[in-house]
mmCIF file of N, CA and C in Angstrom:
data_model
loop_
_atom_site.group_PDB
_atom_site.id
_atom_site.type_symbol
_atom_site.label_atom_id
_atom_site.label_comp_id
_atom_site.label_asym_id
_atom_site.label_seq_id
_atom_site.Cartn_x
_atom_site.Cartn_y
_atom_site.Cartn_z
ATOM 1 N N LYS A 1181 -160.468 -9.190 169.273
ATOM 2 C CA LYS A 1181 -161.214 -9.847 168.205
ATOM 3 C C LYS A 1181 -162.524 -9.111 167.924
ATOM 4 N N ASP A 1182 -163.198 -8.644 168.983
ATOM 5 C CA ASP A 1182 -164.463 -7.937 168.796
ATOM 6 C C ASP A 1182 -164.300 -6.700 167.916
ATOM 7 N N ASP A 1183 -163.166 -6.010 168.086
ATOM 8 C CA ASP A 1183 -162.914 -4.821 167.264
ATOM 9 C C ASP A 1183 -162.818 -5.184 165.789
ATOM 10 N N TYR A 1184 -162.116 -6.269 165.478
ATOM 11 C CA TYR A 1184 -161.980 -6.694 164.079
ATOM 12 C C TYR A 1184 -163.324 -7.110 163.497
ATOM 13 N N VAL A 1185 -164.109 -7.801 164.300
ATOM 14 C CA VAL A 1185 -165.441 -8.212 163.839
ATOM 15 C C VAL A 1185 -166.290 -6.976 163.559
ATOM 16 N N SER A 1186 -166.274 -6.011 164.471
ATOM 17 C CA SER A 1186 -167.064 -4.792 164.273
ATOM 18 C C SER A 1186 -166.596 -4.003 163.059
ATOM 19 N N LEU A 1187 -165.283 -3.841 162.932
ATOM 20 C CA LEU A 1187 -164.749 -3.117 161.772
ATOM 21 C C LEU A 1187 -165.066 -3.843 160.471
ATOM 22 N N GLY A 1188 -164.963 -5.159 160.486
ATOM 23 C CA GLY A 1188 -165.290 -5.942 159.292
ATOM 24 C C GLY A 1188 -166.761 -5.811 158.916
ATOM 25 N N MET A 1189 -167.642 -5.865 159.920
ATOM 26 C CA MET A 1189 -169.080 -5.713 159.657
ATOM 27 C C MET A 1189 -169.378 -4.329 159.083
ATOM 28 N N PHE A 1190 -168.718 -3.320 159.661
ATOM 29 C CA PHE A 1190 -168.938 -1.957 159.192
ATOM 30 C C PHE A 1190 -168.455 -1.790 157.758
ATOM 31 N N ARG A 1191 -167.278 -2.309 157.453
ATOM 32 C CA ARG A 1191 -166.727 -2.205 156.085
ATOM 33 C C ARG A 1191 -167.610 -2.942 155.093
ATOM 34 N N ALA A 1192 -168.105 -4.111 155.462
ATOM 35 C CA ALA A 1192 -168.993 -4.869 154.579
ATOM 36 C C ALA A 1192 -170.297 -4.108 154.357
ATOM 37 N N ALA A 1193 -170.809 -3.466 155.395
ATOM 38 C CA ALA A 1193 -172.047 -2.694 155.261
ATOM 39 C C ALA A 1193 -171.838 -1.501 154.331
ATOM 40 N N ILE A 1194 -170.690 -0.837 154.454
ATOM 41 C CA ILE A 1194 -170.391 0.279 153.551
ATOM 42 C C ILE A 1194 -170.373 -0.211 152.108
ATOM 43 N N ARG A 1195 -169.704 -1.314 151.870
ATOM 44 C CA ARG A 1195 -169.605 -1.843 150.505
ATOM 45 C C ARG A 1195 -170.968 -2.244 149.969
ATOM 46 N N ARG A 1196 -171.798 -2.878 150.831
ATOM 47 C CA ARG A 1196 -173.146 -3.243 150.398
ATOM 48 C C ARG A 1196 -173.950 -2.008 150.018
ATOM 49 N N PHE A 1197 -173.808 -0.954 150.831
ATOM 50 C CA PHE A 1197 -174.543 0.274 150.534
ATOM 51 C C PHE A 1197 -174.064 0.904 149.236
ATOM 52 N N VAL A 1198 -172.756 0.952 149.035
ATOM 53 C CA VAL A 1198 -172.217 1.522 147.796
ATOM 54 C C VAL A 1198 -172.715 0.731 146.592
ATOM 55 N N ARG A 1199 -172.660 -0.592 146.680
ATOM 56 C CA ARG A 1199 -173.147 -1.420 145.573
ATOM 57 C C ARG A 1199 -174.638 -1.175 145.323
ATOM 58 N N PHE A 1200 -175.432 -1.128 146.387
ATOM 59 C CA PHE A 1200 -176.862 -0.863 146.282
ATOM 60 C C PHE A 1200 -177.106 0.479 145.585
ATOM 61 N N SER A 1201 -176.371 1.498 146.011
ATOM 62 C CA SER A 1201 -176.516 2.831 145.428
ATOM 63 C C SER A 1201 -176.112 2.846 143.955
ATOM 64 N N GLU A 1202 -175.013 2.179 143.626
ATOM 65 C CA GLU A 1202 -174.566 2.119 142.229
ATOM 66 C C GLU A 1202 -175.586 1.400 141.351
ATOM 67 N N GLU A 1203 -176.147 0.316 141.843
ATOM 68 C CA GLU A 1203 -177.178 -0.410 141.081
ATOM 69 C C GLU A 1203 -178.406 0.467 140.873
ATOM 70 N N GLY A 1204 -178.767 1.235 141.884
ATOM 71 C CA GLY A 1204 -179.897 2.150 141.754
ATOM 72 C C GLY A 1204 -179.651 3.209 140.703
ATOM 73 N N SER A 1205 -178.445 3.756 140.687
ATOM 74 C CA SER A 1205 -178.086 4.771 139.689
ATOM 75 C C SER A 1205 -178.239 4.209 138.284
ATOM 76 N N ARG A 1206 -177.655 3.047 138.075
ATOM 77 C CA ARG A 1206 -177.733 2.426 136.744
ATOM 78 C C ARG A 1206 -179.186 2.115 136.378
ATOM 79 N N GLY A 1207 -179.963 1.680 137.363
ATOM 80 C CA GLY A 1207 -181.374 1.404 137.115
ATOM 81 C C GLY A 1207 -182.162 2.650 136.737
ATOM 82 N N ALA A 1208 -181.701 3.798 137.205
ATOM 83 C CA ALA A 1208 -182.341 5.076 136.868
ATOM 84 C C ALA A 1208 -181.809 5.643 135.554
ATOM 85 N N GLY A 1209 -180.855 4.941 134.939
ATOM 86 C CA GLY A 1209 -180.349 5.362 133.639
ATOM 87 C C GLY A 1209 -179.182 6.326 133.689
ATOM 88 N N ILE A 1210 -178.527 6.426 134.840
ATOM 89 C CA ILE A 1210 -177.356 7.300 134.942
ATOM 90 C C ILE A 1210 -176.203 6.513 135.561
ATOM 91 N N THR A 1211 -175.010 7.052 135.426
ATOM 92 C CA THR A 1211 -173.852 6.411 136.041
ATOM 93 C C THR A 1211 -173.805 6.773 137.526
ATOM 94 N N PRO A 1212 -173.162 5.927 138.318
ATOM 95 C CA PRO A 1212 -172.987 6.275 139.731
ATOM 96 C C PRO A 1212 -172.235 7.600 139.919
ATOM 97 N N GLN A 1213 -171.313 7.918 139.034
ATOM 98 C CA GLN A 1213 -170.564 9.167 139.136
ATOM 99 C C GLN A 1213 -171.485 10.371 138.940
ATOM 100 N N LYS A 1214 -172.395 10.284 137.988
ATOM 101 C CA LYS A 1214 -173.349 11.379 137.775
ATOM 102 C C LYS A 1214 -174.255 11.532 138.992
ATOM 103 N N HIS A 1215 -174.685 10.405 139.546
ATOM 104 C CA HIS A 1215 -175.508 10.450 140.749
ATOM 105 C C HIS A 1215 -174.763 11.163 141.874
ATOM 106 N N GLN A 1216 -173.507 10.814 142.081
ATOM 107 C CA GLN A 1216 -172.723 11.433 143.146
ATOM 108 C C GLN A 1216 -172.505 12.926 142.895
ATOM 109 N N ALA A 1217 -172.332 13.309 141.642
ATOM 110 C CA ALA A 1217 -172.172 14.732 141.317
ATOM 111 C C ALA A 1217 -173.454 15.495 141.646
ATOM 112 N N MET A 1218 -174.598 14.912 141.324
ATOM 113 C CA MET A 1218 -175.870 15.580 141.641
ATOM 114 C C MET A 1218 -176.053 15.685 143.152
ATOM 115 N N LEU A 1219 -175.680 14.638 143.874
ATOM 116 C CA LEU A 1219 -175.768 14.673 145.324
ATOM 117 C C LEU A 1219 -174.844 15.751 145.888
ATOM 118 N N ALA A 1220 -173.673 15.896 145.309
ATOM 119 C CA ALA A 1220 -172.732 16.929 145.758
ATOM 120 C C ALA A 1220 -173.342 18.317 145.620
ATOM 121 N N VAL A 1221 -174.111 18.527 144.564
ATOM 122 C CA VAL A 1221 -174.767 19.825 144.375
ATOM 123 C C VAL A 1221 -175.791 20.057 145.479
ATOM 124 N N MET A 1222 -176.645 19.094 145.701
ATOM 125 C CA MET A 1222 -177.732 19.273 146.669
ATOM 126 C C MET A 1222 -177.267 19.151 148.117
ATOM 127 N N ALA A 1223 -176.085 18.638 148.359
ATOM 128 C CA ALA A 1223 -175.580 18.469 149.719
ATOM 129 C C ALA A 1223 -174.962 19.745 150.279
ATOM 130 N N GLN A 1224 -174.967 20.818 149.511
ATOM 131 C CA GLN A 1224 -174.400 22.072 150.007
ATOM 132 C C GLN A 1224 -175.355 22.701 151.020
ATOM 133 N N PRO A 1225 -174.843 23.025 152.184
ATOM 134 C CA PRO A 1225 -175.714 23.620 153.204
ATOM 135 C C PRO A 1225 -176.276 24.969 152.759
ATOM 136 N N ASP A 1226 -177.543 25.157 152.986
ATOM 137 C CA ASP A 1226 -178.218 26.453 152.794
ATOM 138 C C ASP A 1226 -178.314 26.945 151.354
ATOM 139 N N ARG A 1227 -178.048 26.085 150.379
ATOM 140 C CA ARG A 1227 -178.226 26.508 148.982
ATOM 141 C C ARG A 1227 -178.362 25.293 148.074
ATOM 142 N N ASP A 1228 -178.887 25.528 146.880
ATOM 143 C CA ASP A 1228 -179.149 24.451 145.920
ATOM 144 C C ASP A 1228 -178.202 24.492 144.740
ATOM 145 N N TRP A 1229 -176.998 24.972 144.932
ATOM 146 C CA TRP A 1229 -175.994 24.995 143.877
ATOM 147 C C TRP A 1229 -174.634 24.718 144.500
ATOM 148 N N ALA A 1230 -173.682 24.375 143.638
ATOM 149 C CA ALA A 1230 -172.311 24.129 144.089
ATOM 150 C C ALA A 1230 -171.337 24.618 143.030
ATOM 151 N N SER A 1231 -170.163 24.978 143.474
ATOM 152 C CA SER A 1231 -169.094 25.321 142.537
ATOM 153 C C SER A 1231 -168.394 24.034 142.101
ATOM 154 N N ILE A 1232 -167.644 24.128 141.030
ATOM 155 C CA ILE A 1232 -166.860 22.982 140.568
ATOM 156 C C ILE A 1232 -165.886 22.545 141.666
ATOM 157 N N ALA A 1233 -165.256 23.498 142.333
ATOM 158 C CA ALA A 1233 -164.298 23.173 143.399
ATOM 159 C C ALA A 1233 -164.988 22.422 144.537
ATOM 160 N N GLU A 1234 -166.191 22.824 144.896
ATOM 161 C CA GLU A 1234 -166.926 22.135 145.962
ATOM 162 C C GLU A 1234 -167.300 20.717 145.558
ATOM 163 N N ILE A 1235 -167.709 20.556 144.311
ATOM 164 C CA ILE A 1235 -168.046 19.214 143.825
ATOM 165 C C ILE A 1235 -166.793 18.342 143.804
ATOM 166 N N ALA A 1236 -165.686 18.910 143.337
ATOM 167 C CA ALA A 1236 -164.424 18.162 143.309
ATOM 168 C C ALA A 1236 -164.023 17.722 144.714
ATOM 169 N N GLU A 1237 -164.146 18.597 145.676
ATOM 170 C CA GLU A 1237 -163.800 18.255 147.058
ATOM 171 C C GLU A 1237 -164.733 17.175 147.591
ATOM 172 N N PHE A 1238 -166.019 17.318 147.354
ATOM 173 C CA PHE A 1238 -167.016 16.342 147.809
ATOM 174 C C PHE A 1238 -166.714 14.952 147.254
ATOM 175 N N LEU A 1239 -166.361 14.900 145.974
ATOM 176 C CA LEU A 1239 -166.111 13.628 145.302
ATOM 177 C C LEU A 1239 -164.659 13.170 145.400
ATOM 178 N N GLN A 1240 -163.796 14.033 145.955
ATOM 179 C CA GLN A 1240 -162.363 13.736 146.052
ATOM 180 C C GLN A 1240 -161.767 13.478 144.673
ATOM 181 N N LEU A 1241 -162.093 14.376 143.750
ATOM 182 C CA LEU A 1241 -161.586 14.311 142.381
ATOM 183 C C LEU A 1241 -160.758 15.554 142.083
ATOM 184 N N ARG A 1242 -159.946 15.466 141.051
ATOM 185 C CA ARG A 1242 -159.217 16.636 140.577
ATOM 186 C C ARG A 1242 -160.174 17.560 139.833
ATOM 187 N N HIS A 1243 -159.809 18.828 139.803
ATOM 188 C CA HIS A 1243 -160.661 19.840 139.186
ATOM 189 C C HIS A 1243 -161.014 19.486 137.744
ATOM 190 N N HIS A 1244 -160.020 19.151 136.928
ATOM 191 C CA HIS A 1244 -160.286 18.876 135.516
ATOM 192 C C HIS A 1244 -161.144 17.620 135.333
ATOM 193 N N THR A 1245 -161.007 16.648 136.212
ATOM 194 C CA THR A 1245 -161.853 15.453 136.152
ATOM 195 C C THR A 1245 -163.293 15.826 136.465
ATOM 196 N N THR A 1246 -163.461 16.702 137.447
ATOM 197 C CA THR A 1246 -164.799 17.162 137.826
ATOM 198 C C THR A 1246 -165.440 17.953 136.699
ATOM 199 N N VAL A 1247 -164.669 18.784 136.027
ATOM 200 C CA VAL A 1247 -165.208 19.547 134.889
ATOM 201 C C VAL A 1247 -165.739 18.583 133.830
ATOM 202 N N GLY A 1248 -164.995 17.533 133.532
ATOM 203 C CA GLY A 1248 -165.454 16.547 132.552
ATOM 204 C C GLY A 1248 -166.735 15.857 132.997
ATOM 205 N N LEU A 1249 -166.814 15.519 134.268
ATOM 206 C CA LEU A 1249 -168.020 14.889 134.806
ATOM 207 C C LEU A 1249 -169.211 15.838 134.700
ATOM 208 N N ILE A 1250 -169.015 17.093 135.035
ATOM 209 C CA ILE A 1250 -170.103 18.068 134.941
ATOM 210 C C ILE A 1250 -170.483 18.277 133.476
ATOM 211 N N ASP A 1251 -169.526 18.273 132.564
ATOM 212 C CA ASP A 1251 -169.841 18.350 131.128
ATOM 213 C C ASP A 1251 -170.793 17.222 130.726
ATOM 214 N N ARG A 1252 -170.508 16.006 131.202
ATOM 215 C CA ARG A 1252 -171.365 14.860 130.878
ATOM 216 C C ARG A 1252 -172.745 14.992 131.523
ATOM 217 N N CYS A 1253 -172.783 15.546 132.726
ATOM 218 C CA CYS A 1253 -174.076 15.774 133.394
ATOM 219 C C CYS A 1253 -174.899 16.833 132.658
ATOM 220 N N VAL A 1254 -174.242 17.869 132.174
ATOM 221 C CA VAL A 1254 -174.934 18.897 131.385
ATOM 222 C C VAL A 1254 -175.491 18.277 130.104
ATOM 223 N N ALA A 1255 -174.684 17.466 129.428
ATOM 224 C CA ALA A 1255 -175.113 16.817 128.188
ATOM 225 C C ALA A 1255 -176.300 15.887 128.421
ATOM 226 N N ALA A 1256 -176.392 15.304 129.613
ATOM 227 C CA ALA A 1256 -177.503 14.401 129.949
ATOM 228 C C ALA A 1256 -178.697 15.165 130.533
ATOM 229 N N ASP A 1257 -178.618 16.496 130.573
ATOM 230 C CA ASP A 1257 -179.676 17.359 131.112
ATOM 231 C C ASP A 1257 -179.956 17.076 132.587
ATOM 232 N N LEU A 1258 -178.899 16.774 133.349
ATOM 233 C CA LEU A 1258 -179.042 16.533 134.786
ATOM 234 C C LEU A 1258 -178.718 17.777 135.595
ATOM 235 N N VAL A 1259 -177.784 18.572 135.093
ATOM 236 C CA VAL A 1259 -177.394 19.818 135.755
ATOM 237 C C VAL A 1259 -177.245 20.912 134.711
ATOM 238 N N SER A 1260 -177.219 22.144 135.207
ATOM 239 C CA SER A 1260 -176.918 23.280 134.334
ATOM 240 C C SER A 1260 -175.856 24.127 135.012
ATOM 241 N N ARG A 1261 -175.188 24.923 134.201
ATOM 242 C CA ARG A 1261 -174.154 25.829 134.693
ATOM 243 C C ARG A 1261 -174.616 27.257 134.493
ATOM 244 N N SER A 1262 -174.209 28.103 135.428
ATOM 245 C CA SER A 1262 -174.438 29.542 135.259
ATOM 246 C C SER A 1262 -173.290 30.290 135.933
ATOM 247 N N VAL A 1263 -173.087 31.494 135.512
ATOM 248 C CA VAL A 1263 -172.045 32.320 136.102
ATOM 249 C C VAL A 1263 -172.568 32.862 137.429
ATOM 250 N N ASP A 1264 -171.729 32.816 138.433
ATOM 251 C CA ASP A 1264 -172.083 33.358 139.746
ATOM 252 C C ASP A 1264 -172.230 34.872 139.614
ATOM 253 N N PRO A 1265 -173.391 35.431 139.955
ATOM 254 C CA PRO A 1265 -173.580 36.878 139.790
ATOM 255 C C PRO A 1265 -172.680 37.715 140.709
ATOM 256 N N GLU A 1266 -172.189 37.130 141.789
ATOM 257 C CA GLU A 1266 -171.335 37.861 142.720
ATOM 258 C C GLU A 1266 -169.855 37.748 142.368
ATOM 259 N N ASP A 1267 -169.482 36.685 141.665
ATOM 260 C CA ASP A 1267 -168.091 36.462 141.278
ATOM 261 C C ASP A 1267 -168.093 35.811 139.903
ATOM 262 N N ARG A 1268 -167.940 36.606 138.882
ATOM 263 C CA ARG A 1268 -168.076 36.124 137.505
ATOM 264 C C ARG A 1268 -167.015 35.093 137.123
ATOM 265 N N ARG A 1269 -165.990 34.915 137.939
ATOM 266 C CA ARG A 1269 -164.991 33.873 137.692
ATOM 267 C C ARG A 1269 -165.520 32.502 138.111
ATOM 268 N N GLN A 1270 -166.523 32.512 138.951
ATOM 269 C CA GLN A 1270 -167.067 31.289 139.540
ATOM 270 C C GLN A 1270 -168.247 30.753 138.718
ATOM 271 N N VAL A 1271 -168.359 29.444 138.644
ATOM 272 C CA VAL A 1271 -169.481 28.793 137.955
ATOM 273 C C VAL A 1271 -170.345 28.113 138.997
ATOM 274 N N ARG A 1272 -171.648 28.322 138.889
ATOM 275 C CA ARG A 1272 -172.601 27.644 139.756
ATOM 276 C C ARG A 1272 -173.204 26.463 138.998
ATOM 277 N N VAL A 1273 -173.236 25.322 139.640
ATOM 278 C CA VAL A 1273 -173.856 24.132 139.061
ATOM 279 C C VAL A 1273 -175.144 23.881 139.834
ATOM 280 N N THR A 1274 -176.249 23.774 139.115
ATOM 281 C CA THR A 1274 -177.554 23.496 139.731
ATOM 282 C C THR A 1274 -178.197 22.307 139.024
ATOM 283 N N LEU A 1275 -179.107 21.658 139.712
ATOM 284 C CA LEU A 1275 -179.831 20.542 139.101
ATOM 285 C C LEU A 1275 -180.910 21.060 138.159
ATOM 286 N N THR A 1276 -181.129 20.335 137.093
ATOM 287 C CA THR A 1276 -182.281 20.590 136.233
ATOM 288 C C THR A 1276 -183.488 19.884 136.853
ATOM 289 N N ALA A 1277 -184.656 20.100 136.303
ATOM 290 C CA ALA A 1277 -185.851 19.405 136.788
ATOM 291 C C ALA A 1277 -185.670 17.894 136.652
ATOM 292 N N LYS A 1278 -185.099 17.468 135.538
ATOM 293 C CA LYS A 1278 -184.849 16.040 135.329
ATOM 294 C C LYS A 1278 -183.875 15.506 136.377
ATOM 295 N N GLY A 1279 -182.778 16.220 136.618
ATOM 296 C CA GLY A 1279 -181.793 15.804 137.608
ATOM 297 C C GLY A 1279 -182.375 15.758 139.012
ATOM 298 N N ALA A 1280 -183.191 16.753 139.350
ATOM 299 C CA ALA A 1280 -183.805 16.792 140.679
ATOM 300 C C ALA A 1280 -184.750 15.609 140.883
ATOM 301 N N ALA A 1281 -185.506 15.260 139.859
ATOM 302 C CA ALA A 1281 -186.441 14.137 139.969
ATOM 303 C C ALA A 1281 -185.692 12.819 140.154
ATOM 304 N N ILE A 1282 -184.639 12.623 139.396
ATOM 305 C CA ILE A 1282 -183.846 11.394 139.518
ATOM 306 C C ILE A 1282 -183.173 11.335 140.891
ATOM 307 N N LEU A 1283 -182.586 12.453 141.325
ATOM 308 C CA LEU A 1283 -181.915 12.470 142.625
ATOM 309 C C LEU A 1283 -182.910 12.216 143.759
ATOM 310 N N GLU A 1284 -184.083 12.780 143.674
ATOM 311 C CA GLU A 1284 -185.093 12.553 144.714
ATOM 312 C C GLU A 1284 -185.465 11.079 144.805
ATOM 313 N N GLN A 1285 -185.659 10.450 143.648
ATOM 314 C CA GLN A 1285 -185.997 9.022 143.606
ATOM 315 C C GLN A 1285 -184.865 8.179 144.198
ATOM 316 N N LEU A 1286 -183.646 8.433 143.775
ATOM 317 C CA LEU A 1286 -182.510 7.660 144.262
ATOM 318 C C LEU A 1286 -182.248 7.904 145.744
ATOM 319 N N SER A 1287 -182.398 9.131 146.184
ATOM 320 C CA SER A 1287 -182.141 9.453 147.585
ATOM 321 C C SER A 1287 -183.155 8.782 148.504
ATOM 322 N N ALA A 1288 -184.421 8.759 148.107
ATOM 323 C CA ALA A 1288 -185.436 8.081 148.920
ATOM 324 C C ALA A 1288 -185.102 6.595 149.033
ATOM 325 N N ARG A 1289 -184.722 5.999 147.930
ATOM 326 C CA ARG A 1289 -184.346 4.579 147.906
ATOM 327 C C ARG A 1289 -183.127 4.325 148.791
ATOM 328 N N ASN A 1290 -182.110 5.188 148.668
ATOM 329 C CA ASN A 1290 -180.883 5.000 149.427
ATOM 330 C C ASN A 1290 -181.088 5.240 150.923
ATOM 331 N N LEU A 1291 -181.926 6.199 151.271
ATOM 332 C CA LEU A 1291 -182.186 6.443 152.687
ATOM 333 C C LEU A 1291 -182.905 5.259 153.328
ATOM 334 N N ARG A 1292 -183.813 4.631 152.593
ATOM 335 C CA ARG A 1292 -184.474 3.428 153.119
ATOM 336 C C ARG A 1292 -183.439 2.324 153.359
ATOM 337 N N GLU A 1293 -182.543 2.115 152.412
ATOM 338 C CA GLU A 1293 -181.519 1.082 152.558
ATOM 339 C C GLU A 1293 -180.556 1.424 153.693
ATOM 340 N N LEU A 1294 -180.188 2.674 153.816
ATOM 341 C CA LEU A 1294 -179.295 3.087 154.885
ATOM 342 C C LEU A 1294 -179.928 2.812 156.251
ATOM 343 N N ASN A 1295 -181.204 3.033 156.370
ATOM 344 C CA ASN A 1295 -181.903 2.748 157.620
ATOM 345 C C ASN A 1295 -181.884 1.254 157.927
ATOM 346 N N VAL A 1296 -182.069 0.419 156.906
ATOM 347 C CA VAL A 1296 -182.000 -1.032 157.098
ATOM 348 C C VAL A 1296 -180.603 -1.433 157.564
ATOM 349 N N LEU A 1297 -179.577 -0.884 156.918
ATOM 350 C CA LEU A 1297 -178.204 -1.212 157.299
ATOM 351 C C LEU A 1297 -177.887 -0.731 158.712
ATOM 352 N N ARG A 1298 -178.343 0.452 159.035
ATOM 353 C CA ARG A 1298 -178.093 0.996 160.377
ATOM 354 C C ARG A 1298 -178.659 0.072 161.444
ATOM 355 N N LYS A 1299 -179.862 -0.402 161.216
ATOM 356 C CA LYS A 1299 -180.498 -1.287 162.184
ATOM 357 C C LYS A 1299 -179.790 -2.632 162.274
ATOM 358 N N SER A 1300 -179.192 -3.077 161.184
ATOM 359 C CA SER A 1300 -178.566 -4.396 161.182
ATOM 360 C C SER A 1300 -177.154 -4.392 161.765
ATOM 361 N N LEU A 1301 -176.529 -3.222 161.851
ATOM 362 C CA LEU A 1301 -175.162 -3.148 162.370
ATOM 363 C C LEU A 1301 -175.152 -3.144 163.894
ATOM 364 N N LYS A 1302 -174.253 -3.887 164.414
ATOM 365 C CA LYS A 1302 -174.046 -3.905 165.865
ATOM 366 C C LYS A 1302 -172.614 -3.443 166.114
ATOM 367 N N LEU A 1303 -172.474 -2.138 166.287
ATOM 368 C CA LEU A 1303 -171.126 -1.556 166.367
ATOM 369 C C LEU A 1303 -170.849 -0.979 167.753
ATOM 370 N N GLN A 1304 -171.067 -1.772 168.770
ATOM 371 C CA GLN A 1304 -170.813 -1.298 170.118
ATOM 372 C C GLN A 1304 -169.367 -0.843 170.288
ATOM 373 N N VAL A 1305 -168.461 -1.449 169.540
ATOM 374 C CA VAL A 1305 -167.056 -1.073 169.660
ATOM 375 C C VAL A 1305 -166.851 0.400 169.328
ATOM 376 N N LEU A 1306 -167.645 0.952 168.415
ATOM 377 C CA LEU A 1306 -167.518 2.370 168.095
ATOM 378 C C LEU A 1306 -167.904 3.227 169.287
ATOM 379 N N ASP A 1307 -168.915 2.813 170.024
ATOM 380 C CA ASP A 1307 -169.293 3.548 171.222
ATOM 381 C C ASP A 1307 -168.184 3.477 172.271
ATOM 382 N N ARG A 1308 -167.579 2.298 172.421
ATOM 383 C CA ARG A 1308 -166.504 2.121 173.403
ATOM 384 C C ARG A 1308 -165.284 2.961 173.059
ATOM 385 N N HIS A 1309 -165.049 3.145 171.770
ATOM 386 C CA HIS A 1309 -163.838 3.852 171.325
ATOM 387 C C HIS A 1309 -164.145 5.247 170.763
ATOM 388 N N ARG A 1310 -165.282 5.797 171.040
ATOM 389 C CA ARG A 1310 -165.696 7.086 170.474
ATOM 390 C C ARG A 1310 -164.650 8.162 170.720
ATOM 391 N N ASP A 1311 -164.123 8.254 171.923
ATOM 392 C CA ASP A 1311 -163.123 9.290 172.232
ATOM 393 C C ASP A 1311 -161.850 9.123 171.430
ATOM 394 N N ALA A 1312 -161.468 7.886 171.158
ATOM 395 C CA ALA A 1312 -160.251 7.632 170.383
ATOM 396 C C ALA A 1312 -160.434 7.977 168.917
ATOM 397 N N LEU A 1313 -161.688 7.898 168.431
ATOM 398 C CA LEU A 1313 -161.938 8.192 167.020
ATOM 399 C C LEU A 1313 -161.967 9.687 166.823
#
């Protein structure tokens, strides 16, 4: 029973966080999908750009769906595209100043909420089953 309670609490916390993040995105004037695309760009280790394929993988979307999302982000002046100087077949997606400012605001808000959720969760079962996970 303890495992079900822990898993249920964890799932509810994830959903609360997702809802909180989505509400924040809308409050900042962008869709949650655009917010996630911008996060995918900045979440790349050691660089401030991402390829369409990397964004698609991060968001678990198909390539053509990701292209459409990036088109909408470009139209909203959240990201820009440029040709990769090392591989002209590749497109680099970077945040614009507007996109970076919005992402910084949303990320600070979300990190505060994530810290609150982390403190409120009591997931000892995960520690007990760490090796199995």
